[in-house]
Short mmCIF file of C-alpha atoms and ligand atoms in Angstrom, two decimals:
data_model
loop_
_atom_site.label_atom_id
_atom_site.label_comp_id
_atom_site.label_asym_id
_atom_site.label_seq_id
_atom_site.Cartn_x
_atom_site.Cartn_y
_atom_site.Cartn_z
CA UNK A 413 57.71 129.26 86.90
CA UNK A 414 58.46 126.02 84.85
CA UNK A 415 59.40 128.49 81.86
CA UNK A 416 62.13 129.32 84.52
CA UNK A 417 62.91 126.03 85.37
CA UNK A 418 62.81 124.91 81.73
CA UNK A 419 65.05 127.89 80.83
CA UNK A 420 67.29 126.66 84.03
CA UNK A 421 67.63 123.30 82.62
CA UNK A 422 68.37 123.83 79.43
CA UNK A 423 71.39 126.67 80.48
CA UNK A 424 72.99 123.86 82.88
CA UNK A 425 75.81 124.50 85.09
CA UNK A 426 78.08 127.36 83.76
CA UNK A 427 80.24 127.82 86.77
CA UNK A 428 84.25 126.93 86.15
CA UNK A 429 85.74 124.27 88.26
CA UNK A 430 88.89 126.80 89.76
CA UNK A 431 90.65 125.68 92.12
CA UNK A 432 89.90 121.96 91.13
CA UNK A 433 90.55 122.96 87.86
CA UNK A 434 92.07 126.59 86.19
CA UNK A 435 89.93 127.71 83.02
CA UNK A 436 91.52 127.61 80.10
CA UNK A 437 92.99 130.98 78.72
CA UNK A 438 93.69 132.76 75.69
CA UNK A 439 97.03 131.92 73.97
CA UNK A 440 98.06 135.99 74.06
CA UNK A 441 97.24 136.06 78.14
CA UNK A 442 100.48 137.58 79.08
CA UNK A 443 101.10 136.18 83.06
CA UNK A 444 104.72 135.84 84.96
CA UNK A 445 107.47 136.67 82.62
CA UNK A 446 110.43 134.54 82.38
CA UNK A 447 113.69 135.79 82.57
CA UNK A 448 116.91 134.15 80.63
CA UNK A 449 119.47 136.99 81.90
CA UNK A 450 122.25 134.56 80.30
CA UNK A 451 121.25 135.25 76.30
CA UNK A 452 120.82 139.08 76.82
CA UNK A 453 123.43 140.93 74.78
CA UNK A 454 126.99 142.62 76.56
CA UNK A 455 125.85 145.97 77.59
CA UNK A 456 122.27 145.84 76.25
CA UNK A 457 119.75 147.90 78.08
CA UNK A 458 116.95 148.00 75.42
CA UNK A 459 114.12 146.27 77.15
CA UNK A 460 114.30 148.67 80.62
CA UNK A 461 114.82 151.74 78.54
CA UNK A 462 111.22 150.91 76.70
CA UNK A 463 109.69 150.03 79.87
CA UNK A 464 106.69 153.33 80.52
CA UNK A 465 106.72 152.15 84.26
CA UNK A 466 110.70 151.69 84.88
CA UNK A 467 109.40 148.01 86.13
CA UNK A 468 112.95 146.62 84.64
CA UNK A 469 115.73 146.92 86.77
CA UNK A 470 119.24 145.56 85.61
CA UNK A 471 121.53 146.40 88.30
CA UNK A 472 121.37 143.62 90.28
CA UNK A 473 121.12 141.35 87.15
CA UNK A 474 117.59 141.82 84.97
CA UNK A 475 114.34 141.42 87.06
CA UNK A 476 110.96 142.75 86.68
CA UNK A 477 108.78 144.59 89.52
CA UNK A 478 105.05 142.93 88.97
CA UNK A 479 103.94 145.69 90.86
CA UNK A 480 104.91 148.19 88.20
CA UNK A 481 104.11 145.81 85.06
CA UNK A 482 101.54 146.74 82.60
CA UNK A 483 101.97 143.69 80.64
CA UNK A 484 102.45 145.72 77.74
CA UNK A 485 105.17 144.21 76.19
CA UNK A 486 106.96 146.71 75.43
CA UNK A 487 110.07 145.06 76.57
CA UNK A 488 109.59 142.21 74.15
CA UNK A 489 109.05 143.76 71.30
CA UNK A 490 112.67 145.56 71.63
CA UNK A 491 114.87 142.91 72.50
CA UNK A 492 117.17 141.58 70.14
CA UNK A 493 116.56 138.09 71.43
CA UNK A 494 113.15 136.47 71.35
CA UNK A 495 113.68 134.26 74.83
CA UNK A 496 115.80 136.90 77.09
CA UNK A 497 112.05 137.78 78.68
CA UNK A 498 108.86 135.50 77.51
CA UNK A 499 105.57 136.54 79.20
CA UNK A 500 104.42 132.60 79.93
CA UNK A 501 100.89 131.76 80.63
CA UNK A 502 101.36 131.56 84.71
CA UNK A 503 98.46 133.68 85.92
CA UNK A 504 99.56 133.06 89.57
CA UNK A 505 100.84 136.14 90.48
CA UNK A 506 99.30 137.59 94.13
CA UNK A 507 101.88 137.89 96.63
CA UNK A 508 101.84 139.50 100.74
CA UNK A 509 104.38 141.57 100.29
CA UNK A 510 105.83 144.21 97.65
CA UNK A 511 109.43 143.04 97.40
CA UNK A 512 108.15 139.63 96.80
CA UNK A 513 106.45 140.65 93.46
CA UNK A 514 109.97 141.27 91.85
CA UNK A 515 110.76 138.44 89.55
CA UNK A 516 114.67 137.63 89.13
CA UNK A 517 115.85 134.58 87.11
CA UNK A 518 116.90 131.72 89.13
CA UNK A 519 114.98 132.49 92.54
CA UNK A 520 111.44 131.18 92.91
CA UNK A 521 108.42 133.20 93.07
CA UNK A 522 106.98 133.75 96.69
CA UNK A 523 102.93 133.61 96.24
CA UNK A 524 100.73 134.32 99.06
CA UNK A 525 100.91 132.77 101.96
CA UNK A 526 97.34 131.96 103.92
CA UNK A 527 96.32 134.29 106.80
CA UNK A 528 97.61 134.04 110.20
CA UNK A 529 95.96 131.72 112.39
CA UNK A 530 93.20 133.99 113.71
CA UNK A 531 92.57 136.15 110.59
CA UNK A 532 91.54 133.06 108.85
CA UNK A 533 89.32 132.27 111.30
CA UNK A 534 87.59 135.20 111.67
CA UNK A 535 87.77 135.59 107.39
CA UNK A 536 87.82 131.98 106.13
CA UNK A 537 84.47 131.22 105.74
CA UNK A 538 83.11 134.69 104.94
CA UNK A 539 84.86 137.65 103.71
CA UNK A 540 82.73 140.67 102.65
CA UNK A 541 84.61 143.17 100.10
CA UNK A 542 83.88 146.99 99.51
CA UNK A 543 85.50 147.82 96.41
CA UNK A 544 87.04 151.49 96.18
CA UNK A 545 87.85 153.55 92.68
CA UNK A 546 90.39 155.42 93.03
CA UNK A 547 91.13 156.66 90.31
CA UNK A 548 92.06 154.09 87.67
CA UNK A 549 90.92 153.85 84.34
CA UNK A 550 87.88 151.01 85.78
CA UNK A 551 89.52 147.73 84.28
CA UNK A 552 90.25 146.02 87.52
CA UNK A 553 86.89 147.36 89.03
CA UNK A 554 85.43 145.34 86.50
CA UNK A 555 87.62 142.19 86.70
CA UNK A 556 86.90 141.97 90.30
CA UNK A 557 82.85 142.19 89.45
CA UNK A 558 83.58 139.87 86.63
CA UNK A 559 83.89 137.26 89.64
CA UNK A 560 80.00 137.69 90.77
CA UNK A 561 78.80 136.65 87.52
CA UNK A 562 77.74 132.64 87.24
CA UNK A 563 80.84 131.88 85.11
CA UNK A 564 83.04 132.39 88.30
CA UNK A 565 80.48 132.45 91.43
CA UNK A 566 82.57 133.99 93.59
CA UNK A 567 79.95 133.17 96.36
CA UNK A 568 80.55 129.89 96.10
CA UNK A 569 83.95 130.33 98.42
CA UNK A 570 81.49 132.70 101.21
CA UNK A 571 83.18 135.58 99.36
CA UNK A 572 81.54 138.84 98.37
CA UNK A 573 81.16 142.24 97.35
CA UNK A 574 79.16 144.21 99.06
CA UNK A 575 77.94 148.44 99.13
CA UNK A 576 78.87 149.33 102.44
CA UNK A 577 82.09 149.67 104.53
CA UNK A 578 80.60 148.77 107.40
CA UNK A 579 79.42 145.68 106.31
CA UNK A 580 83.16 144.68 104.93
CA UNK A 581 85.80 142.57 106.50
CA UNK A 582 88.32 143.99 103.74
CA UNK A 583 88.99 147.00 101.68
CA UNK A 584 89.93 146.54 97.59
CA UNK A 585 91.58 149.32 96.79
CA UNK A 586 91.83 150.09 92.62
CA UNK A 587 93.13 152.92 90.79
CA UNK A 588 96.42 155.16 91.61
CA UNK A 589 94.91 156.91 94.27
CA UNK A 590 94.23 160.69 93.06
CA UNK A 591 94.54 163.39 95.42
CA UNK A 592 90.79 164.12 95.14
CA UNK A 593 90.46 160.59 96.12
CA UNK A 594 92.44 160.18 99.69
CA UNK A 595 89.96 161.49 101.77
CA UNK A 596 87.05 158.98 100.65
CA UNK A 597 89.60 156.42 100.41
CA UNK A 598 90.03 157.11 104.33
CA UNK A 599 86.59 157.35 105.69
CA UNK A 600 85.75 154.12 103.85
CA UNK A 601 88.85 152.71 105.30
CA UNK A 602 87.35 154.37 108.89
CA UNK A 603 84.28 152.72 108.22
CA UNK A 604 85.38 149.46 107.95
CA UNK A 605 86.05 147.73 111.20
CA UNK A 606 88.59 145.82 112.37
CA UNK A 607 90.29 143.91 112.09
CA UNK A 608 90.13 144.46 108.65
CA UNK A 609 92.07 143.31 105.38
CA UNK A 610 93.58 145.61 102.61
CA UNK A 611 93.93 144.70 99.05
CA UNK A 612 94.85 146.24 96.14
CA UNK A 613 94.42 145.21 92.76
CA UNK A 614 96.31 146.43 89.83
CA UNK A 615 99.40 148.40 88.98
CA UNK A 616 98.01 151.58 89.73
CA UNK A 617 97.03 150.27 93.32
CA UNK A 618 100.29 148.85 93.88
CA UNK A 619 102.65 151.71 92.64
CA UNK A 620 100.45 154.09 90.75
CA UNK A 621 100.99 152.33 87.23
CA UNK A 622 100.54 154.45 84.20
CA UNK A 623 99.73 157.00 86.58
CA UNK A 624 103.42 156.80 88.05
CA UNK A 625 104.76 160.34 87.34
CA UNK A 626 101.76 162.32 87.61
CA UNK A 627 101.55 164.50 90.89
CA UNK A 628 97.84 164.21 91.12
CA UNK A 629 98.21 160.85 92.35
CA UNK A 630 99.66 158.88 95.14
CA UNK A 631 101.35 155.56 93.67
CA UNK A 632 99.05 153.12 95.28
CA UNK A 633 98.22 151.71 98.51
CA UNK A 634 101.88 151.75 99.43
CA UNK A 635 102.55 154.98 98.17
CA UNK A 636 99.82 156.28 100.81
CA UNK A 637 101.65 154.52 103.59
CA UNK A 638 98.52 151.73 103.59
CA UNK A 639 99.39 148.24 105.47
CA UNK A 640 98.49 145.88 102.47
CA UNK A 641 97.63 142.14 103.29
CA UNK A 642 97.59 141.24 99.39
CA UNK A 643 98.83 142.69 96.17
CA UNK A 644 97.53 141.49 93.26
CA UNK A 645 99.55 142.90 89.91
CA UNK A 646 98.19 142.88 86.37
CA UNK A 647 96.67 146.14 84.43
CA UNK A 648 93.91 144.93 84.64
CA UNK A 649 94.83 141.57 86.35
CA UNK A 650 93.06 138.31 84.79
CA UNK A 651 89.56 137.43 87.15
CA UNK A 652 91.64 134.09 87.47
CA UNK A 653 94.77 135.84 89.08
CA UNK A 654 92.34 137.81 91.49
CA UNK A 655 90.69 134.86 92.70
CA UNK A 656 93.71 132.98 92.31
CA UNK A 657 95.00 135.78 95.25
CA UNK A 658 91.72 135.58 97.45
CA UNK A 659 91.64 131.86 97.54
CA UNK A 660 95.35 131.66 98.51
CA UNK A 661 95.06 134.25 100.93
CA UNK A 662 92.08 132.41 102.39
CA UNK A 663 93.54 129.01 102.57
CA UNK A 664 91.52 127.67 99.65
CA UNK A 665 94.02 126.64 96.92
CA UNK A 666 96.34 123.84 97.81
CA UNK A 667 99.80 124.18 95.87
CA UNK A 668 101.85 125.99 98.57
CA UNK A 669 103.09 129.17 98.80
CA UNK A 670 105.74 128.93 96.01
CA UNK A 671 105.14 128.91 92.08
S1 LIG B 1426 105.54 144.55 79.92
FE1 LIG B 1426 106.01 145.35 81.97
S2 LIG B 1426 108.25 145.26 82.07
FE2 LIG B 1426 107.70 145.12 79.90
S3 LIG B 1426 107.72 147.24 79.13
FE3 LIG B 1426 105.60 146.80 79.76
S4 LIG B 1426 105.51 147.53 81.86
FE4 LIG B 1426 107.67 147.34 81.38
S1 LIG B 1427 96.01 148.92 86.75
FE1 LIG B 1427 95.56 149.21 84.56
S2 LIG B 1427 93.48 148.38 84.35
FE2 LIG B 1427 93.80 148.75 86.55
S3 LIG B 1427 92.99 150.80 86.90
FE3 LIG B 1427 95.17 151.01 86.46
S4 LIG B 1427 95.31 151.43 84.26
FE4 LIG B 1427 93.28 150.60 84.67
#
């Protein structure tokens, strides 16, 4: 026992201060890209032609979908200028709905907004997670468990994963969705009572990501028709941008709704 304590001691407090304070993070983290339509070249198309996930659109003047980016950078490392589209270090990136994960120069970046009234007081001060793999390649599946371990302490906020649907307020849904998938995606989403919250994490959870043209799958939680309360892009998405998303949809971080 005072081995433990001794071994306690000298370990001290490892837990990051988020939301008082954001962790630092690595100077290639790739988080909201910028976007300087006004130095792009007449006629030039390069970046959304690279693009894998056709997350570049520039019809309506160039924007990117965050809930078809890989963060690959792809797009960068064709265009002819180097400060059309800069990745920047924002790791805030968890909105409520799909069309406000589209970033377009000039217009502000919706982030998510707290739960209504009476979800947030039903989920404020406890919200139990079951996690679902469907499908993915496993990166977000472990960014989200990355949160349990004493360098975040996810419990710390009354948040938590836990093994069985009917013990969760709120399904995480990961991975593209594969066919062979659905059906365990639904009974889990059965077994969860409600009211209950869905969120997906990733770009294969929110459109199907690198899985986007293969039939096997079904793009995501919106792609199956799913009623999501938070999407959270990034492949995988940074442990800071998850619990960036939780904590905003739960009320917990106080910079507004708009980044
Ligand atoms: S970083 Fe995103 S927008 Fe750029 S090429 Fe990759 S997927 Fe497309
Ligand atoms: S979004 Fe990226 S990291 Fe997450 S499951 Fe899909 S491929 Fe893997």
């Amino acid at each position: 026992m005072l081995k433990i304590l001794a071994s306690r001691l000298r370990q001290g407090h490892r837990t990051n201060r988020f939301p008082v304070e954001a962790p630092a993070l690595p100077d290639r983290f790739r988080g909201r890209p910028v976007l300087r339509p006004e130095e792009c070249p007449t006629g030039c198309d390069a970046c959304a032609r690279a693009c894998p996930t056709r997350a570049i659109t520039l019809e309506e003047g160039l924007a990117v979908d965050l809930g078809r980016c890989l963060f690959c950078t792809e797009c960068t490392d064709v265009c002819p200028r180097d400060t059309a589209l800069v990745f920047s270090g924002e790791y805030r990136l968890a909105t409520r709905t799909s069309a406000d994960l589209v970033v377009r120069s000039g217009s502000s970046y919706a982030l998510a907004e707290a739960l209504e009234a009476r979800a947030l007081a039903l989920f404020g001060r406890s919200l139990k997670l079951r996690v679902v793999s469907a499908g993915g390649c496993n990166g977000c599946e472990v960014d989200v468990n990355v949160l349990g371990t004493v360098g975040w302490d996810l419990g710390r906020f009354g948040i938590q994963v836990v093994a069985s649907p009917r013990h969760a307020d709120a399904v995480v849904i990961c991975g593209p969705i594969t066919r062979n998938m659905e059906a365990g995606l639904r009974k889990t989403l059965d077994a969860t009572p409600d009211p209950k919250l869905v969120i997906a994490v990733g770009a294969c959870a929110l459109s199907g990501g690198p899985y986007l043209d293969q039939e096997e799958q079904l793009c995501g939680a919106p792609g199956m028709g799913l009623p999501v309360d938070l999407f959270i892009p990034g492949c995988p998405p940074h442990p800071l941008t998850i619990l960036d998303g939780l904590l905003r949809l739960l009320d917990k971080v106080g910079d507004g709704g708009r980044g």
